Amino acid sequence: MSMDRRQFLKIAGSSTFLATIGIGAGWILSKPGDFLEASQFSQTKELLNAKQWAMVVDTRKFKTEEDYKKVVDACHRIHNVPNFDNPKDEVKWIWTDTYKHAFPGQENEFMPEQMKHKPFVLLCNHCENPPCVRVCPTKATFKRKDGITMQDLHRCIGCRYCMAACPFGARSFNYRDPRPFIKEPNPEYPSRMIGVVEKCTFCEERLAKGQMPACVEASNGALVFGDIADPKSEIRKILETNYTIRRKAELGTRPSVYYILEIPTSDISGGDSNA
Amino acid sequence: MYNGGKILLGIIVFVLFAAFPFYNNIGKVSAKPEPKLDTPVIQQLAEKKCVESKEFMKAEHMQLLNDWRDSAIREGKRIYVNSEGKEFRISLQNTCMNCHSNKKEFCDKCHNYAAVKPYCWTCHIEPKEKKS
Ligand code: SF4
Ligand code: SF4
Ligand code: SF4
């Protein structure tokens, strides 16, 4: 059979047209959930809701090593956060660091020794204006209506833009498969896989069950959690009656974690200012 | 046509080679996968029914799981109300696998048969099972 150019184009053109219609029709017909119109999704009844969740860290109540440890362990145990031996691979949701590193620019060489060496509890600040959300190319990191900076790990491609954007070091990358490094996996919570970034979620899975975050529960009142948009909340009362600071507030990310500092005071006229 | 014989021979050899998997498997039937449902939790159910009908789950569970995932993580809606109005907590590990605690005898049966490798389990923790 011989075919000239014109005929060939006619056949090719019409078959492409038909195929397009066919695929389109198939797509419309096969749209999932068609016969499940009655099903729907809703929130749990126990859900604790807020406009902007926030936390106050009362550093005065962290005294012994145990006080820090139980808070960090509570989080890392229930969330299957791996414990790598190599600090370069470290994955952390909540951790501690010195004043100088937690509040850079605020320190001075003459400040009380105990402040210089005191560890501060650090975690994701669930910023109201989060740079990590802005840079995430897949919208894996996003802001929930209750102010939590959430991460959809099904979408994370491990590009680590968010790590570069977060000024607080709140995010960790899984350089290795974390599974073998989780001592006692919590069967009720997933782990992560190699190549994704993870961080604190303000325990949104616990809020859905009407529970406070695990670290707050373990802290004996040293961490207070609440809705900062609600003027009647406990957290607002604490902020109104205590002087608090936030990490790197000058960057404009509007962190939602506040710190009450223990300020060793002495009367200025009273001489010994290092008491 | 130049070298017609050689070309024809070449085509025949190629077709025979490319079709090898087909005629090699003619007549051989792989056993139909039969996922097992006899877990302790399922045994105790008054009405042995999944979140939707068996037919729907067979055909659409992957889409349902995708919808569950997006609802729970992205919208924070963690309750699924099924077509009969019954409510379920959305959770692969705590709801699906609570009943189907036999991943090897349930999930894996069909997935292996169909040679699909869903990557749920790189993160989600599978229920503890006796090694078989
Ligand atoms: S602390 Fe970092 S990770 Fe958390 S919301 Fe702010 S910028 Fe994002
Ligand atoms: S590493 Fe993941 S969460 Fe972070 S910016 Fe990339 S895709 Fe988004
Ligand atoms: S709020 Fe929850 S996820 Fe965040 S540090 Fe505390 S225990 Fe961990």
XYZ file of C-alpha atoms and ligand atoms in Angstrom:
431
model
C 0.000 0.000 0.000
C 1.299 3.364 -0.819
C 0.307 6.499 0.964
C 1.004 10.075 0.151
C 1.883 12.724 2.652
C -1.609 14.166 2.692
C -3.266 10.867 3.465
C -0.794 10.094 6.192
C -1.429 13.411 7.919
C -5.195 12.861 7.717
C -4.984 9.455 9.362
C -2.480 10.576 11.965
C -4.490 13.678 12.792
C -7.857 11.977 13.157
C -6.489 9.107 15.216
C -4.809 11.537 17.602
C -8.099 13.379 17.942
C -10.014 10.192 18.718
C -7.416 9.026 21.196
C -7.612 12.337 23.041
C -11.373 12.070 23.364
C -11.049 8.484 24.502
C -8.500 9.278 27.195
C -10.518 12.249 28.357
C -13.702 10.225 28.600
C -11.872 7.427 30.388
C -10.496 9.895 32.897
C -13.870 11.416 33.620
C -15.550 8.016 33.956
C -12.867 6.564 36.164
C -12.700 9.461 38.588
C -12.325 7.731 41.937
C -14.822 8.073 44.714
C -17.708 8.345 42.278
C -19.740 5.733 44.036
C -18.688 6.948 47.468
C -20.416 10.264 47.443
C -21.883 9.602 50.850
C -18.492 9.329 52.544
C -16.852 12.349 54.083
C -14.114 13.537 56.387
C -14.383 15.320 59.686
C -12.353 16.383 62.657
C -12.096 14.315 65.793
C -14.459 15.419 68.539
C -11.622 15.651 71.040
C -9.562 17.980 68.833
C -8.006 20.913 70.677
C -8.302 23.928 68.434
C -6.577 27.292 68.289
C -5.798 30.187 66.000
C -2.089 30.087 66.767
C -0.622 27.490 69.057
C 2.312 28.752 71.075
C 4.592 27.641 73.871
C 6.247 29.268 76.841
C 9.484 27.777 78.135
C 9.950 28.685 81.768
C 13.706 28.289 81.976
C 13.575 28.888 85.738
C 11.978 25.506 86.161
C 14.724 23.614 84.339
C 17.240 22.872 87.048
C 18.691 19.397 86.846
C 19.899 17.421 83.852
C 16.917 15.155 84.407
C 14.519 18.085 83.826
C 15.840 18.490 80.292
C 16.230 14.814 79.575
C 12.671 13.814 80.375
C 11.281 16.470 78.041
C 13.539 15.527 75.125
C 13.088 11.797 75.693
C 9.308 12.115 75.867
C 9.233 13.656 72.405
C 11.842 11.511 70.739
C 10.468 8.264 72.131
C 6.880 8.660 70.967
C 7.830 10.170 67.615
C 10.386 7.537 66.660
C 13.211 10.057 66.365
C 16.390 8.076 65.673
C 19.479 8.321 67.807
C 22.572 8.222 65.587
C 25.929 7.788 67.247
C 27.500 10.240 64.832
C 26.650 13.887 65.683
C 26.939 14.807 61.996
C 23.875 12.673 61.246
C 21.909 13.949 64.229
C 18.123 14.135 63.924
C 16.324 16.169 66.592
C 12.891 17.613 67.259
C 13.688 19.189 70.607
C 17.158 19.778 71.969
C 19.260 22.073 74.144
C 21.944 24.646 73.519
C 23.679 27.506 75.321
C 22.423 31.080 75.584
C 24.988 32.270 73.063
C 23.727 29.853 70.428
C 20.057 30.114 71.301
C 19.942 33.906 71.406
C 22.904 35.086 69.329
C 23.630 38.795 69.586
C 22.016 38.991 73.001
C 24.967 37.625 74.936
C 27.807 39.596 76.411
C 31.018 38.490 77.990
C 30.133 39.862 81.408
C 26.791 38.158 81.847
C 26.283 35.845 84.834
C 28.298 32.655 84.495
C 25.267 30.507 85.227
C 23.443 32.040 82.252
C 26.392 31.482 79.958
C 26.413 27.769 80.665
C 22.752 27.055 81.230
C 21.168 24.848 78.556
C 18.029 26.179 76.874
C 15.285 23.969 75.486
C 14.899 24.582 71.753
C 12.386 23.344 69.196
C 10.625 24.516 66.046
C 9.106 27.928 66.739
C 6.066 27.381 64.529
C 6.698 30.878 63.233
C 3.736 32.965 62.155
C 5.737 34.052 59.123
C 7.744 30.923 58.404
C 10.502 31.092 55.806
C 10.583 27.290 55.591
C 7.043 27.303 54.182
C 7.875 29.995 51.654
C 10.808 28.127 50.144
C 9.405 24.608 50.063
C 8.998 23.793 46.348
C 6.491 20.971 46.855
C 4.340 22.520 49.590
C 5.416 19.605 51.767
C 5.929 22.188 54.500
C 2.827 24.244 55.063
C 0.977 26.268 57.649
C -2.095 24.788 59.281
C -5.088 26.867 60.285
C -4.110 26.459 63.928
C -0.692 27.975 63.289
C 1.291 24.753 63.295
C 4.041 24.583 60.704
C 3.313 21.117 59.440
C 5.211 18.812 57.179
C 3.679 16.322 54.781
C 6.447 13.773 54.606
C 4.710 12.012 51.733
C 5.615 15.034 49.648
C 9.074 15.911 50.917
C 11.682 15.483 48.198
C 14.608 16.140 50.511
C 15.795 19.271 48.740
C 16.652 20.821 52.129
C 15.666 24.344 51.075
C 13.691 24.564 54.309
C 16.776 23.748 56.340
C 18.650 26.561 54.681
C 15.727 28.912 55.229
C 15.042 28.136 58.886
C 17.152 30.456 61.016
C 16.729 28.270 64.095
C 18.233 24.951 63.030
C 14.908 23.343 63.837
C 15.034 20.876 60.949
C 17.033 17.710 60.511
C 17.804 15.751 57.375
C 17.861 11.970 57.313
C 21.260 11.257 55.811
C 20.837 7.585 56.652
C 17.966 5.149 57.021
C 16.704 6.015 60.504
C 14.944 2.699 61.197
C 17.885 0.757 62.672
C 18.594 3.670 65.004
C 15.197 3.751 66.684
C 15.636 1.717 69.822
C 12.029 0.949 70.677
C 9.787 2.014 67.810
C 6.402 3.321 68.873
C 4.027 1.200 66.782
C 1.393 3.930 66.828
C 3.508 6.518 65.014
C 5.425 6.325 61.733
C 9.143 6.788 61.362
C 10.752 8.649 58.500
C 12.857 7.379 55.605
C 16.271 8.263 54.289
C 16.287 11.531 52.362
C 13.529 13.510 54.068
C 13.596 16.428 56.478
C 11.795 16.274 59.821
C 11.033 18.455 62.822
C 8.682 19.066 65.742
C 4.980 19.077 64.804
C 3.654 20.585 68.063
C 2.235 17.080 68.531
C -0.657 17.682 66.177
C -1.499 13.951 66.357
C -1.962 14.332 70.129
C -3.974 17.548 69.835
C -6.357 15.579 67.607
C -6.910 13.217 70.515
C -7.402 16.043 72.983
C -3.965 15.640 74.542
C -1.285 18.220 75.264
C 2.092 17.869 73.526
C 4.241 15.107 74.979
C 7.043 17.434 76.069
C 4.574 19.722 77.844
C 3.059 16.777 79.648
C 6.473 15.564 80.780
C 7.726 18.975 81.851
C 5.935 19.400 85.176
C 4.741 22.852 84.248
C 8.030 24.115 82.857
C 6.515 24.181 79.358
C 3.131 25.790 78.850
C 1.150 25.337 75.653
C -1.852 27.306 74.489
C -3.622 29.539 71.995
C -1.826 32.847 71.838
C -4.695 34.423 69.898
C -7.079 33.811 72.785
C -6.788 36.647 75.336
C -8.236 34.429 78.045
C -5.755 31.590 77.624
C -3.305 30.624 80.332
C -0.401 31.299 78.006
C -1.544 34.894 77.479
C -1.759 35.410 81.236
C 1.787 34.134 81.608
C 3.023 36.420 78.840
C 1.249 39.382 80.442
C 2.802 38.806 83.821
C 6.308 37.751 82.861
C 9.032 39.313 80.769
C 9.735 36.935 77.884
C 12.076 36.859 74.924
C 11.971 34.975 71.638
C 14.768 33.609 69.504
C 15.983 35.999 66.779
C 12.733 37.991 66.833
C 14.525 40.680 64.802
C 14.384 38.439 61.716
C 10.637 38.893 61.524
C 9.611 35.245 61.385
C 7.389 35.844 64.439
C 8.324 32.781 66.486
C 5.626 31.271 68.705
C 7.957 29.929 71.379
C 8.615 32.328 74.253
C 11.249 32.103 76.971
C 11.010 33.286 80.568
C 14.562 33.805 81.736
C 15.895 33.415 85.196
C 17.454 36.778 85.819
C 19.845 36.698 88.726
C 19.249 40.155 90.130
C 20.989 42.246 92.633
C 20.443 45.796 93.741
C 22.560 48.007 91.481
C 23.559 50.145 94.429
C 24.252 47.001 96.445
C 27.677 46.315 95.018
C 28.160 42.609 94.251
C 26.487 42.484 90.846
C 27.529 38.916 90.092
C 25.651 37.361 92.966
C 14.149 -5.217 -1.726
C 17.772 -5.813 -0.928
C 18.609 -8.703 1.358
C 14.917 -9.518 1.776
C 15.554 -12.983 3.159
C 17.955 -11.759 5.807
C 15.600 -9.010 6.892
C 12.671 -11.409 7.199
C 14.776 -13.851 9.148
C 15.915 -11.016 11.401
C 12.327 -9.954 12.058
C 11.254 -13.503 12.860
C 14.143 -14.002 15.269
C 13.382 -10.682 16.937
C 9.666 -11.428 17.359
C 10.413 -14.870 18.761
C 12.876 -13.336 21.206
C 10.643 -10.451 22.280
C 7.637 -12.706 22.756
C 9.576 -15.228 24.828
C 7.870 -14.305 28.161
C 4.455 -14.872 26.606
C 4.824 -18.316 25.081
C 7.053 -19.397 27.891
C 4.204 -18.806 30.330
C 1.369 -20.176 28.225
C -0.547 -22.772 30.160
C 1.188 -22.032 33.428
C -1.201 -20.508 35.926
C 0.131 -18.769 38.990
C -1.943 -19.504 42.032
C -4.576 -16.842 42.595
C -3.608 -14.779 45.620
C -5.840 -15.376 48.597
C -5.296 -12.759 51.260
C -6.084 -14.116 54.709
C -8.546 -12.450 57.044
C -8.205 -14.626 60.125
C -6.582 -12.207 62.556
C -7.665 -12.143 66.206
C -9.242 -8.695 65.847
C -11.217 -9.597 62.739
C -12.405 -12.850 64.357
C -13.956 -10.845 67.157
C -15.783 -8.368 64.950
C -19.539 -8.743 65.209
C -19.937 -7.701 61.600
C -16.909 -8.617 59.517
C -16.778 -5.532 57.373
C -14.016 -3.178 56.344
C -14.496 0.604 56.219
C -16.214 0.145 52.871
C -17.523 -2.843 50.938
C -15.158 -5.629 49.994
C -15.548 -4.894 46.286
C -14.744 -1.253 46.769
C -11.745 -1.963 48.967
C -10.396 -4.481 46.473
C -10.505 -2.023 43.624
C -10.008 1.341 45.280
C -8.092 0.925 48.546
C -5.107 2.754 47.135
C -7.207 5.765 46.242
C -8.956 5.617 49.607
C -5.589 5.580 51.362
C -4.441 8.582 49.338
C -7.590 10.459 50.326
C -7.100 9.477 53.958
C -3.511 10.673 53.850
C -4.404 14.064 52.402
C -7.329 14.534 54.746
C -5.376 13.684 57.891
C -2.120 15.460 57.148
C -3.101 18.409 55.024
C -6.548 19.212 56.412
C -6.183 17.813 59.892
C -9.386 15.843 59.488
C -8.741 12.517 61.082
C -12.198 10.946 61.016
C -13.586 9.102 58.008
C -17.357 8.809 57.785
C -18.120 5.955 55.401
C -21.008 5.632 52.986
C -23.133 4.092 55.750
C -22.402 6.909 58.176
C -20.027 4.886 60.341
C -16.969 6.719 61.689
C -13.402 5.513 61.608
C -10.191 7.044 62.860
C -7.927 7.713 59.899
C -4.696 5.865 60.482
C -2.890 3.235 58.468
C -0.947 1.962 61.458
C -3.686 2.199 64.076
C -6.852 1.477 62.125
C -6.066 -0.579 58.993
C -3.298 -2.620 60.548
C -5.159 -3.065 63.796
C -7.489 -5.448 62.007
C -5.090 -6.554 59.294
C -2.282 -7.375 61.661
C -1.101 -10.030 59.207
C 0.627 -7.919 56.584
C 2.520 -10.866 55.106
C -0.644 -12.906 54.633
C -2.795 -9.965 53.595
C -1.133 -6.962 51.926
C 1.858 -8.823 50.587
C -0.194 -11.620 49.043
C -1.706 -9.508 46.266
C 1.076 -6.973 46.062
C 3.577 -9.710 45.339
C 1.251 -11.352 42.850
C 0.760 -8.076 40.994
C 4.441 -7.210 41.397
C 3.700 -3.834 42.939
C 5.848 -2.440 45.698
C 3.960 0.225 47.626
C 6.378 2.296 49.685
C 4.070 2.715 52.681
C 6.399 0.676 54.857
C 9.537 2.726 54.442
C 8.000 5.014 57.065
C 4.886 3.372 58.460
C 5.701 0.668 60.933
C 4.325 -2.754 60.105
C 2.682 -4.824 62.794
C 4.886 -7.321 64.561
C 4.450 -10.778 63.069
C 5.971 -14.160 63.562
C 8.554 -14.830 60.892
C 7.098 -17.248 58.418
S 11.421 27.499 63.471
Fe 12.228 27.082 61.438
S 11.170 25.222 60.813
Fe 9.998 26.065 62.511
S 8.437 27.369 61.515
Fe 10.176 28.707 62.037
S 11.388 28.709 60.162
Fe 10.016 26.967 59.982
S 13.340 19.235 52.112
Fe 11.180 18.637 51.963
S 10.098 20.003 53.367
Fe 12.127 20.896 53.022
S 11.860 22.357 51.353
Fe 12.466 20.414 50.401
S 10.556 19.340 49.944
Fe 10.045 21.018 51.368
S 5.581 19.748 70.817
Fe 5.526 17.537 70.450
S 6.735 17.298 68.601
Fe 7.236 19.328 69.392
S 9.017 19.021 70.692
Fe 7.221 18.854 72.024
S 6.794 16.646 72.082
Fe 8.135 17.024 70.322
